[in-house]
mmCIF file of C-alpha atoms in Angstrom:
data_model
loop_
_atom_site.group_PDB
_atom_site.id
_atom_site.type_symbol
_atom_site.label_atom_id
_atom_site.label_comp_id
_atom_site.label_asym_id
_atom_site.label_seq_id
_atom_site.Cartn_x
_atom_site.Cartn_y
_atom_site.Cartn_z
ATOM 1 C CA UNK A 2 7.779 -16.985 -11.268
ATOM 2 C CA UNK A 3 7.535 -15.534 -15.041
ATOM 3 C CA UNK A 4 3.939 -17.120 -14.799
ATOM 4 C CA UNK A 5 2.477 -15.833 -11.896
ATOM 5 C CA UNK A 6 4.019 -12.176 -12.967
ATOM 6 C CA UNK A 7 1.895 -12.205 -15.898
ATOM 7 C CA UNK A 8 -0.901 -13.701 -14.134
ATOM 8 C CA UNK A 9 -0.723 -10.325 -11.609
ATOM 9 C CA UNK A 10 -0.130 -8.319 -14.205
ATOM 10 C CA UNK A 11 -4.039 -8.388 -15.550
ATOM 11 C CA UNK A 12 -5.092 -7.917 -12.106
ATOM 12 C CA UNK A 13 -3.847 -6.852 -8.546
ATOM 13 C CA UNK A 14 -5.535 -7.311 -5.939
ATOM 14 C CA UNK A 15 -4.794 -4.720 -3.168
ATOM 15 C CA UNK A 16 -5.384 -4.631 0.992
ATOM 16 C CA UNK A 17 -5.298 -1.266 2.478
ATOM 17 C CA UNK A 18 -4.077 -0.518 5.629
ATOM 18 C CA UNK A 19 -4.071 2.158 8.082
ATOM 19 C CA UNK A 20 -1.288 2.643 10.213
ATOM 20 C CA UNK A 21 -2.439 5.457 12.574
ATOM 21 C CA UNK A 22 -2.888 7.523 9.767
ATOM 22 C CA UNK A 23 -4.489 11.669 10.023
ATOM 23 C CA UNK A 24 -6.798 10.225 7.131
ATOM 24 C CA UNK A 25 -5.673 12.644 4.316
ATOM 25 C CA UNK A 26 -4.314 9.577 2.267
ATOM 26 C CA UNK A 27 -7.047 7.413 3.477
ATOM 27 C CA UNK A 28 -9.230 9.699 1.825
ATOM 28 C CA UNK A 29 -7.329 9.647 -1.344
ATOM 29 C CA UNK A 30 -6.762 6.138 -1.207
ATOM 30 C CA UNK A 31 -10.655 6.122 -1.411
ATOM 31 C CA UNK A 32 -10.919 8.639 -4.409
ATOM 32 C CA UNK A 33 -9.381 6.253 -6.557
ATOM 33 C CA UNK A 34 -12.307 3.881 -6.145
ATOM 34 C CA UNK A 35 -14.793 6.665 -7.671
ATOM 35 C CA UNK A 36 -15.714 7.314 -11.308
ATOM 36 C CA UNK A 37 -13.269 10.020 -11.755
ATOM 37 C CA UNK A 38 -10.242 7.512 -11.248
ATOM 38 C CA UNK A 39 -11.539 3.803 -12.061
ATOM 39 C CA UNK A 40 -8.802 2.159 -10.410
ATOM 40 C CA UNK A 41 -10.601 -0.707 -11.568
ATOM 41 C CA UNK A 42 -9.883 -0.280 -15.552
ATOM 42 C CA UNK A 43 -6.140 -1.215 -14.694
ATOM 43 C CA UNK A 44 -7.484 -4.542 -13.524
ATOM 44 C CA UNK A 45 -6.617 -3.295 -9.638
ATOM 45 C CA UNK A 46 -9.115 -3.963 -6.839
ATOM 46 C CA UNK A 47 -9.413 -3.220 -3.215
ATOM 47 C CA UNK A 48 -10.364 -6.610 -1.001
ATOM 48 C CA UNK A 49 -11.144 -6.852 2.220
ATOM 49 C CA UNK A 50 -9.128 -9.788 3.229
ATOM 50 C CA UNK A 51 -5.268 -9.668 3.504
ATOM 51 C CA UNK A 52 -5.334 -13.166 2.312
ATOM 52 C CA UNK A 53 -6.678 -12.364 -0.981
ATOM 53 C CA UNK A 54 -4.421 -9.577 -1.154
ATOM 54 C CA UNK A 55 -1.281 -9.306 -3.828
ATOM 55 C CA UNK A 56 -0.727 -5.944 -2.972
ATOM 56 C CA UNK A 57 -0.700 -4.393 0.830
ATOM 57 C CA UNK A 58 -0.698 -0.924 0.593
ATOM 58 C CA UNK A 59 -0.062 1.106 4.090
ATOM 59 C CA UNK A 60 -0.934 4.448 5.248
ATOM 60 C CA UNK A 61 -0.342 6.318 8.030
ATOM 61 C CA UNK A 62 3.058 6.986 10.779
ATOM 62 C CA UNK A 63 3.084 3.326 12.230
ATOM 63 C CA UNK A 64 3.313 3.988 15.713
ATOM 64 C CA UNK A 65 4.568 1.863 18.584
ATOM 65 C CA UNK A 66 1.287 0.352 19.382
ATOM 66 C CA UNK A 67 0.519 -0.789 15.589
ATOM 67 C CA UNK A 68 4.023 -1.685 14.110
ATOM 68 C CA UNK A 69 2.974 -5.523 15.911
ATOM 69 C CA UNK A 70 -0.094 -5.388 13.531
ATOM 70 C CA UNK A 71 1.486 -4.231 10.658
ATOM 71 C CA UNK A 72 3.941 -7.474 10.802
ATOM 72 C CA UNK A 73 1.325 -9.687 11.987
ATOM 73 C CA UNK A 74 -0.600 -8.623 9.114
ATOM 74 C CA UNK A 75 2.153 -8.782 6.401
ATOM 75 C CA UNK A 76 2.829 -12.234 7.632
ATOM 76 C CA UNK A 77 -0.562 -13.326 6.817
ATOM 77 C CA UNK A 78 -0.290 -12.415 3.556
ATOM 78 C CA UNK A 79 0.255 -15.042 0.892
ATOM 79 C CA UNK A 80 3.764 -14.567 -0.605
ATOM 80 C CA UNK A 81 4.703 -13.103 -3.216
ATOM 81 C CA UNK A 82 2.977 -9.830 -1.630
ATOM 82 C CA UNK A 83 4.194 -6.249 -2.680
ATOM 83 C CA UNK A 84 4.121 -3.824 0.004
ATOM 84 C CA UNK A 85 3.467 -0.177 -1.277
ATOM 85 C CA UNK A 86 4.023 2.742 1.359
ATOM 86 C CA UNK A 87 1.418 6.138 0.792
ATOM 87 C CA UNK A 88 2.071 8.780 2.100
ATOM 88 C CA UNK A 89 5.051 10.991 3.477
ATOM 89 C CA UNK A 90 4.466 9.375 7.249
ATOM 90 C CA UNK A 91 5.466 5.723 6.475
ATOM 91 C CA UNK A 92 8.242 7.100 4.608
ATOM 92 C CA UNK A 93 9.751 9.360 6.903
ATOM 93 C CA UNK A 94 7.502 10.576 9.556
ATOM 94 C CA UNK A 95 6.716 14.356 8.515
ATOM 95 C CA UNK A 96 5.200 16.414 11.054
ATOM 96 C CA UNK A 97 5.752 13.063 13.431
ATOM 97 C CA UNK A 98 9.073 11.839 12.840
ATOM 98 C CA UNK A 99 9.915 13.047 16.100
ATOM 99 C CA UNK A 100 6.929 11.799 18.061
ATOM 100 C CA UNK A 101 7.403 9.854 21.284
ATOM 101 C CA UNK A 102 4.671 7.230 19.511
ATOM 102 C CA UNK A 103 6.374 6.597 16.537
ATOM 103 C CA UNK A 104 8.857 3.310 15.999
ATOM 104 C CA UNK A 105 10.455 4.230 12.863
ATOM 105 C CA UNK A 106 9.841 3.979 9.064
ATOM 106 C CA UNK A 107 7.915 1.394 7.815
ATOM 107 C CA UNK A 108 11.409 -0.437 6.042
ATOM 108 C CA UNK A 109 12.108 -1.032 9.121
ATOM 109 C CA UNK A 110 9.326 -3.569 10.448
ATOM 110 C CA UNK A 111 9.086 -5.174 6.954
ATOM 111 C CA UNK A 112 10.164 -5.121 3.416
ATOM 112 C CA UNK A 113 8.680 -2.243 1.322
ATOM 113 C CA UNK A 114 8.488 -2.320 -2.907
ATOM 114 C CA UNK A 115 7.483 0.923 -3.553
ATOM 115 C CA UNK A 116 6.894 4.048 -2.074
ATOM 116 C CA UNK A 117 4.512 7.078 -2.831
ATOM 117 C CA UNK A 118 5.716 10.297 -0.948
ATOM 118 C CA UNK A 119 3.115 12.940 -0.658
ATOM 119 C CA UNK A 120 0.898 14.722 2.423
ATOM 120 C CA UNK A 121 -1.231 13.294 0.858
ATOM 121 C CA UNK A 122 -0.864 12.306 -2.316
ATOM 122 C CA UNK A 123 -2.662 12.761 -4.992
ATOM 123 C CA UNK A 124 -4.482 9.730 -6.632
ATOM 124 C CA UNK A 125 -3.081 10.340 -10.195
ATOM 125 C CA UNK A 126 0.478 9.932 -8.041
ATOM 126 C CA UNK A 127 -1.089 6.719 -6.804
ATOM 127 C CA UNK A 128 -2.355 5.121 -9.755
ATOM 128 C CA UNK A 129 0.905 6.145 -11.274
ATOM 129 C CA UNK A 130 2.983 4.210 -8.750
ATOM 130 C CA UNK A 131 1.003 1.671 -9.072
ATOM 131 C CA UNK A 132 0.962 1.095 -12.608
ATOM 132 C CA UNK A 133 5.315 0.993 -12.277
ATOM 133 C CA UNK A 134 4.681 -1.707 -9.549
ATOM 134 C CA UNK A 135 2.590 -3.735 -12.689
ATOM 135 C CA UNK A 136 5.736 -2.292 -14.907
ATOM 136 C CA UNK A 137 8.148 -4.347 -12.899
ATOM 137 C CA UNK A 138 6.067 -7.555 -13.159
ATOM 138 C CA UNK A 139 7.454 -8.503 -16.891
#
């Protein structure tokens, strides 16, 4: 495993995910793509595949009707994958934690690594988070 831990170290590849989201974080989530961020200096890439994924990094409350999706994707994923949880509404719900459509926190359909609370939060808070997620690679 000490290997493929410095192997993912130069470069994670990360799947995003919506979870029925209100699109604030997707938004950030996207800001850390642009110039002003370069997510892409720390050797970290969005992909479009789950499959090519190392990272799988959810947004959004994870309601009843996508928690099946959420696990259906996170089995797909080739293992070791690192699940990273954005937001305040996988964490804990905010506004919806008492919402008839919502199953729970995230934790509770699948393993989570790391979280980043925040409605939303900010990219620097993102790229920070992830960079301790590279930290714990050694």
């Amino acid at each position: 495993m000490g290997v493929y831990n410095r192997i993912l170290k130069k470069s994670l590849w990360v799947f995003h995910m919506s979870a029925s989201p209100c699109n604030n974080c997707d938004i950030e989530v996207l800001d850390l793509l642009t110039p002003g961020y370069d997510l892409e200096r720390f050797g970290i890439k969005l992909v479009g595949s789950i499959r090519h994924a190392d990272v799988l990094l959810i947004t959004g409350v994870g309601g009843c009707k996508v928690a099946e999706r959420v696990v259906r994707v996170y089995n797909q994923a080739p293992k070791p994958v690192f699940v990273v949880a954005v937001g305040t509404c996988p964490i804990g719900g905010a506004t919806f934690k008492d919402s008839y459509s919502r199953c729970g926190p995230l934790d509770e359909l699948i393993p989570v690594n790391l979280y980043i609370p925040g409605c939303p939060p900010k990219p620097e808070t993102m790229i920070e988070g992830l960079l301790k997620l590279l930290g714990r690679l050694e």
